[in-house]
Every structure is written in structure tokens, then in C-alpha cells.
């Protein structure tokens, strides 16, 4: 159960979203409100796009709330598309490679959720990663494995690749009537377009909100301020698609596949 | 606002007190109950006496709840007198030398509290440390400065040295009618005897409890289990004295000095 | 290219071997002599057996030479069988789970060496780990994968299980005429018996020495002092077997298998 | 004994100087050539100026050579004036606040050197820090204390303030015929101007080189490549003054004061 924020819009200092708001991500690291765990102190990460086609990452195992480097970076880094994430680990070790976001080439990914019985399903999920991407598996989380599986499932169509991957994960957790839980609330970006997914199997999906203006779209686990009327909830089994130069759309995710399977 | 535990008694593995109880210190690191802050995730420390006359220390800047080294050490270290501490920082950096406990020769100290306007009073408090002990000031906390001031005030009489030091601190916070707050709930030990203090100026004192049996005495910031009838509260302005081979006594601390001053 | 020390004998404080000798492991962390890299500053670890049947571990990502916790622990921990290891990473991240030693039940393992083209062979090596041990793979090193493969190859016969595993690795690196390099200089223990292996394929083996007395046997990557006459080199393709209550034996390792294969 | 680099010139990505050159600062962290210690693995730091008047800082206790965050930041951060520093500690703890550079308002400072008997002189040096700057003393190094003393000695004339401060330090180390050693090779900047000092008392000064072009000036502890003809050594007891829009000048430092004193 983590908390995250994704931003796409005019180039801005990260501090306006990560550290300054009344219920900023840093506040959520020590006291989240809409989560089953309130403390997200198991490491954190920033990922941002700048002039270089590949994103930059800053990831640390210490809690976000006390990291002075994070405050300096949020003040000095400017970006048109960035992610920030505070982690509440669900079993895998507290290491930098296990902190979100993850990067692979031009793509960046972060996640709030879990695969119910990871110990039972880990090998199956890792087997979805193609050989040429397996060296990019530098950590041990379910989240990184899902990301690399999506990367290998035809990332030129990112929603399609994510649907293919999540359909497979859905069949894994439901195999032999197991009905393990799966929660997947994730963000994916390539430097210009941003995608945010809200999905779950055998469970409630984690919360996901967004706020769009002429200048920017901000997607969050929970609102950054107390004025909830500013924020729109993304429904379960939907994906928010925020392409550069277009207004964001929220469309069904995996519904047809699920209906076809039912 | 930190949480701590001190133990003196039969030699035991630390895990029986630090990691295993239902509301163990590790549980308190992520959710304390009797404190103004519930998260104590700004580092932690162990200090213990063994065959060597000087105590051993293990201090880390990461939260206690996710530190796998801590679990191994609590299982494998046995001691007749040990301290454990989880920190919620009040302004000074999250570094190992700023984590409790502190050691100086045979003596060990840990603290839950603060000096109200540390920035104004820091130089005065540091000036209480004698020159020969000033190289032992390796961190920047008020707690370490108080400890070294006590060490320099005649540590052969530990309660007297602490009274002299706290009387000075009391006059500092009250100087020129300032009425700054001071909270001092601390443990001090020399390898055989254990002292625990509860004191405050211009404020409520932080909580302090103990439980004594034939085998051991345990002194804590808050009870390790929900059966509060097992635990006795140390009154404000009192010190608990648990000398080796004697039953613990709780006696007034600084009262005469304060009465004399009033 | 790492440096390590293994000890089995009378119960002693670790400091006599880890921190005090003129060319102690701590000295070797900042300046090793018999290695292609002189700095072993990519984390370190201690593993030791005490009263509990499973070993304790202390692993850290910082260099050993500046870790004050390590000095305290080496002074206060006593053990009849312990490992200490300083790491020079060969490509995998600097995380605690990637630091040696590794533990699995009663067994403990550490390694100095590498598998030549780990990116090509990683999936094959990980496939040697049985399903029931795969949850114990908490890091990403080749060393941990080899250990868990050995654990799964019949650990009740530790030399046999290691031979089976290394024979497989040898065939992997030589597959299709690849002739990738493999170096394996490792220690394995179960709380009473100690095994140390020196082996390589398509390369020189890393150095390995031991010193035996009536009280103890010490096995090291390089001698702890300048008096090299005290130390005996373990030949390549040999294993040192130091069972509790017996004098150590050095016997050929994998020779028959290799001869049969040639 | 540390290694550092300072840059002032056209806005560039830090990687061109910090991570990419053949003998980059990162290379020097694991193997410096012109120093009494070859390993600078006791933490590191970046400091840079951007749009904000105050500099940004990234400081870490791990060695620079293995820090993946550092590589991302050096690729993504662009600056017209930045510092980078790798530390070899001379006695004070390995903590982030003890890593260079240090910042105070618009000013930034880093240092390679030491005050001979710091334990004896520490209180005298700290007493040079004015009360209003003492809260900025968040670490325990001699370097930070010297910086804050300079800040308090009239920083509007930075060379003068440094001369006043170093003259005092010189008298401290020479007091009562002590002849303690002092080495001071430091960089100071305010966002537009850069100053680099090379000075020592009772000892050889640490090396200092620079390379100036139409676009930029780079000042370093040791050359970043093997073509030493590109680099000019700053003589002992001199200061390099590189003001925005002017060609750099190298002028005597503290000579008159010393001559007057002799």
C-alpha cells in the first residue's frame, strides 16, 4: 500500500506538488488518509523527464519525510512529466532497486498494489519477462516484474500491453479456483504520454484521483488538499489516458476481456 | 518524542522485550499510543552490556520496523542490562551519532524529551560539557549534550550529577522569564545500576512506567502489552533507582531544589 | 572480487580476527593485497552461530572500514563459528540482501567469485533453485542463487551437493563452446561443520588460505598478517573440510567429474 | 584528504565533469593519484546553482562510485556553477551533514584539508561562529566550522573574510609553539563568483589545479585527464578568483598578513 503522484503539463518545479501542498506526498508518507496503512516509510522515489530521452531517478530507502536531499531536488528539478512515490512494503526488502519508480529505456512505471500470493506466483510472473529484458530486473518486487512483463508485451501499444499482462495475472490469481487478491493502481509514461490504471481482482481497487486544468493533469493516490471537489475519482477497471496535447480520457480497462471470459 | 525501554535483570535475549511483545518497541516505532507523535521512524538504537566493561551499540538511521539486522541482533544478543530506543526527531538531523543510546566509558544514556528553544540555548548547554569530554560530542542533539554535561557534573553520584545538570537547564529555560519548555524522561546506566528519570519544566512530563519481578526490572515509555495493571507509573519529578541486588526505589527528583528556588 | 574470513573453534570475540590483526578483514576492505581489485567497499556482512540453531546476520551497504556498529559487534559477539565478508560488487546492486553471508535455515554461505556472463546464464542458474526455496531468494546476486541451488541439491551431503551444483554451472559456462569464466571460492557451514571451496573454470581460482591450531581453524581469502609461513594455501579444485571435533582435511573437489568429462 | 571539483561557466550537465572524464571525480573516489590516501569512499556531495538563488545539495554517506542516484543526477542536472566532492574522513563521523559541500543562504563551500589537532582546537574554532549562524552548524566537521566562521567574518568581502579566518586558525595552530598542521584547499561561491584557496601551515598544501577556456573555468584537486599540460597549478598561499564575466586571477593569499606577523 503505497501513495504516489504523477504529473504531466507545463514544466514546473516538483516542489509545487511533492512537498508544498497541505496534504502533499511527503505528508502522506507519515500519515496517509485513504489507505489501510497510514505510514509509507519504506523508502521513496522520484522519476522525471528532462532534456535527456530517458528519465532520471532518485530512490532512497529512508523515509521521505526526513530526507533533506529530496527537498533540495524537488526545489531544483523542473519537469513536464514526473512521478513521485512513497512506499509501504508488502514483504519484499527495503532496497533502492525495490523502490518505485522503475525505468526501462524511455519508459517509467510506478505501482500501488500487490499480487496476493507472490511467493506462489512469483516464478510465473517472472516468466512473463522476455529474456532480453531480464537483465533489467535488478530488484525483487512484484511491481518491477509486472512492469517488465508489460514492456515485453508490446509496449508500442501501452494500454494493450498492460491489458494483456493484467489478463494473464488475473488468470494466475484465479487458477484452480485460488481467488487470490490482486490490486493494480499504476502509472506508466514514456516522456510525453501518461497512463494511469485502476484495477483489482477479488478485492476493492486502491483509490485513484485526478485533477486537470489547461496547464496540467495531476494523478494521485489521494487528493493533495482537503478540497475534494477539485478531484475526480477514476472508476475501478478504468484507465486514464493523458496524451501530450490532448485532453485526458478515462476509458474501460480489461472489461471486454473480462466479459468475454465470463 | 521518542519511545524507549531499559532492562536490568537476569541475562536474557533482547528479543523477549524489544521485538516479541504485543506492543513491543518495534510496534511502537510504527504506532505509539501514549505520545503526541505516533510514528517513531527517525532511526533507532540498541545499547547493551556484556563481558566487556563498556557497552556495545547498534544504531541506524532507518526505521526500526524494517531493519532485519535488528531482528537478528535481538535474537542473538543476551544481556543483563540493555537499552533500546526508537527516535522521533525534534529538529536535529537523522544521523547515527544523533541516535540513542549514547555511550561514554562505562556509562550509557538515552532520552525522550527536548529542550524548548534549543537554538537559543545550545551554546549554553554545550558549555556545560567539560573540555576533556568535548571530543565525545560526536553528534548534535540536545540529548547527547545533556548526557555529557551529566558525565561532567560528578558521575560517581549519578542522581546528584543529573540533578545539578537539570537544575542548570531549568534555570536556562526560565531565564529572563522565557518559560521555555523542557521535557526530560531518560535512562542512565553503568553496567550494574540503572536510573530512570521523569521530569519536566513548563510542561507535562513524558510518560514512564516500570514492571518489577524477582528476576528483572523493565522500564518503558509505554507498556509493552495491554495489561496495564502490570505496570506502575513513575510520578513526575521522580527518579527510579534500580541498583544491582536491590529492589528498585522511586524517589523525588529535584524537588528540594525546586522548592528552595520557589 | 571480495575478501572473507571463516572461523571454527573455541568461542571467541569476533574482534580477534575481524578488526584487530595487522592485515585484518577491515584493513583488506580498504586495501586488499592479493586481489585484482584493492578496494572492497561495496558493503559487508557478519554471520555467526550462537545458542540459537540459526545463524545471526549483520549486513550493511556502507564500507566496513567506517562502520562503528561493526566494531561494537565484533567486540561483543562471541562465537564458535562465524563468517565475515567485505564486498567488491561485480555488477549487481549494492543492497543488504546482496551482501554476504547468506543464511537459509541452519546453513550459512559466503562467496568470492563470479559467473562470467551472469546476464546470459542467470535464468538457468535460478532454475536450479527448487520451488520451495525460491521465496528465500531475496536478493539478485549470482552468489545467493548458487547457495540456494546447493541447498536444493541435497544439502545433507554438503560437498556432494556443491559438486553437483558446480558441475552444472561448469556445463553452463562451457555450453556451445562459450568458455565463460567461473570463479568459486566459498565457505559453507551448518553451525558445527565448516567447508571451504576453491575452484575455477576457464580462469585462475581466487586465493584461499587456512591456519589450524588445537583451538581453531581460520580460513581466509588472504593472510591476516605478514607472516605467511603460518598460512597454508588450499590448492585449486580442492575443498577444505573442517568438521567439529576432527582435524581439517583438504581433498580434491570435482576432479573425477572433470576427468570423466574430459 | 578529499578530492573535489568546482565549475563556473556556460550551463552544462554535471556529467561532463563529474562522471565522464577518464580520471573523473568518480574515478578519484576509488583511486586518487595525487593524495596520501587513494580511497575517497567516506561519502560525497553535489552542490549546484539553478534558478533558485540558494544552491541545491545532494549528499550521501555511501561511496560515490556505486551511487546510481548520483549518475542520474549528473546526467539531468544542468548548472552554470557547481561543486562536487568525494570524502576521505579525518576523524569525524560519516554522516550526511558532515559531507561537503555546505550551504548557508546563497553561499556554498567545500574543503580538502584538516586542522591538525581538532580535538584541542575545536571549541576555539566553533567560538568564531557568530550566535546567529550557530543554528546552521548541523554537523561536526572542522570544515563546516571554518565555513561558518568565514560567513561570520564579513562574507561581502569573501577573500577578506577567509583571510581573517585563516589568520586566526594559523594563530590557533601555532599557539604556545604547538606548530600543529593546518591544510586548507577550499572552494567558495555565491551563485555567480567562484573562489578557490590553497594554503597550509606547518605542512605542504594539498594540490589544486585549474583549466580555463572562453566558456568555463574548472578547478580541481587533481586533473580530470592525463594531459597535464591542460592544467595550471595554483601556487601555495594563493587564491584563484573567478568572477562572473571576468577572466580568472590568481593572487597571493594571506602573504601580507604573514609577512607582517613575521
GROMACS .gro file of N, CA and C in nm, chain A residues 93 95 97 119 122-123 126-127 129-131 134-135 137-140, chain C residues 93 95 97 119 122-123 126-127 129-131 134-135 137-140:
model
  102
   93UNK      N    1   1.221  -0.678   0.033
   93UNK     CA    2   1.313  -0.598   0.115
   93UNK      C    3   1.310  -0.449   0.082
   95UNK      N    4   1.509  -0.193  -0.030
   95UNK     CA    5   1.633  -0.163  -0.102
   95UNK      C    6   1.601  -0.058  -0.208
   97UNK      N    7   1.670  -0.067  -0.533
   97UNK     CA    8   1.609  -0.125  -0.654
   97UNK      C    9   1.464  -0.169  -0.635
  119UNK      N   10   0.463  -1.536  -0.333
  119UNK     CA   11   0.555  -1.649  -0.323
  119UNK      C   12   0.513  -1.764  -0.415
  122UNK      N   13   0.534  -1.597  -0.805
  122UNK     CA   14   0.650  -1.519  -0.850
  122UNK      C   15   0.715  -1.575  -0.976
  123UNK      N   16   0.740  -1.705  -0.976
  123UNK     CA   17   0.808  -1.763  -1.093
  123UNK      C   18   0.725  -1.748  -1.219
  126UNK      N   19   0.753  -1.380  -1.325
  126UNK     CA   20   0.886  -1.351  -1.380
  126UNK      C   21   0.904  -1.416  -1.518
  127UNK      N   22   0.836  -1.527  -1.539
  127UNK     CA   23   0.848  -1.594  -1.670
  127UNK      C   24   0.785  -1.511  -1.781
  129UNK      N   25   0.855  -1.207  -1.829
  129UNK     CA   26   0.959  -1.111  -1.874
  129UNK      C   27   1.041  -1.177  -1.984
  130UNK      N   28   1.051  -1.115  -2.102
  130UNK     CA   29   1.131  -1.177  -2.208
  130UNK      C   30   1.281  -1.176  -2.171
  131UNK      N   31   1.355  -1.272  -2.228
  131UNK     CA   32   1.497  -1.286  -2.197
  131UNK      C   33   1.575  -1.156  -2.212
  134UNK      N   34   1.532  -0.941  -1.912
  134UNK     CA   35   1.555  -0.997  -1.778
  134UNK      C   36   1.674  -0.933  -1.707
  135UNK      N   37   1.781  -0.891  -1.778
  135UNK     CA   38   1.889  -0.819  -1.707
  135UNK      C   39   1.841  -0.690  -1.643
  137UNK      N   40   1.586  -0.665  -1.461
  137UNK     CA   41   1.526  -0.699  -1.330
  137UNK      C   42   1.636  -0.689  -1.225
  138UNK      N   43   1.649  -0.574  -1.165
  138UNK     CA   44   1.755  -0.553  -1.067
  138UNK      C   45   1.702  -0.560  -0.925
  139UNK      N   46   1.570  -0.566  -0.907
  139UNK     CA   47   1.513  -0.581  -0.774
  139UNK      C   48   1.435  -0.710  -0.765
  140UNK      N   49   1.349  -0.718  -0.664
  140UNK     CA   50   1.275  -0.842  -0.639
  140UNK      C   51   1.126  -0.820  -0.621
  617UNK      N   52   2.337  -0.483  -0.771
  617UNK     CA   53   2.328  -0.362  -0.688
  617UNK      C   54   2.385  -0.379  -0.547
  619UNK      N   55   2.296  -0.364  -0.217
  619UNK     CA   56   2.183  -0.369  -0.125
  619UNK      C   57   2.217  -0.467  -0.013
  621UNK      N   58   2.038  -0.726   0.096
  621UNK     CA   59   2.018  -0.868   0.057
  621UNK      C   60   2.124  -0.920  -0.040
  643UNK      N   61   2.435  -1.231  -1.703
  643UNK     CA   62   2.313  -1.192  -1.772
  643UNK      C   63   2.262  -1.303  -1.864
  646UNK      N   64   2.178  -1.625  -1.600
  646UNK     CA   65   2.102  -1.606  -1.476
  646UNK      C   66   1.977  -1.693  -1.467
  647UNK      N   67   1.898  -1.695  -1.573
  647UNK     CA   68   1.775  -1.774  -1.566
  647UNK      C   69   1.804  -1.923  -1.548
  650UNK      N   70   1.908  -1.967  -1.180
  650UNK     CA   71   1.792  -1.954  -1.091
  650UNK      C   72   1.697  -2.074  -1.104
  651UNK      N   73   1.695  -2.135  -1.221
  651UNK     CA   74   1.609  -2.252  -1.240
  651UNK      C   75   1.656  -2.372  -1.157
  653UNK      N   76   1.719  -2.353  -0.850
  653UNK     CA   77   1.661  -2.339  -0.714
  653UNK      C   78   1.524  -2.405  -0.711
  654UNK      N   79   1.502  -2.499  -0.619
  654UNK     CA   80   1.370  -2.563  -0.615
  654UNK      C   81   1.261  -2.464  -0.570
  655UNK      N   82   1.138  -2.490  -0.612
  655UNK     CA   83   1.027  -2.400  -0.582
  655UNK      C   84   1.017  -2.367  -0.434
  658UNK      N   85   1.257  -2.097  -0.344
  658UNK     CA   86   1.261  -1.974  -0.422
  658UNK      C   87   1.218  -1.851  -0.341
  659UNK      N   88   1.124  -1.862  -0.246
  659UNK     CA   89   1.094  -1.744  -0.162
  659UNK      C   90   1.214  -1.695  -0.083
  661UNK      N   91   1.498  -1.646  -0.206
  661UNK     CA   92   1.581  -1.561  -0.293
  661UNK      C   93   1.535  -1.416  -0.276
  662UNK      N   94   1.597  -1.347  -0.182
  662UNK     CA   95   1.556  -1.209  -0.153
  662UNK      C   96   1.648  -1.106  -0.219
  663UNK      N   97   1.759  -1.151  -0.278
  663UNK     CA   98   1.847  -1.060  -0.350
  663UNK      C   99   1.858  -1.100  -0.495
  664UNK      N  100   1.960  -1.049  -0.563
  664UNK     CA  101   1.973  -1.074  -0.706
  664UNK      C  102   2.113  -1.121  -0.747
   0.00000   0.00000   0.00000
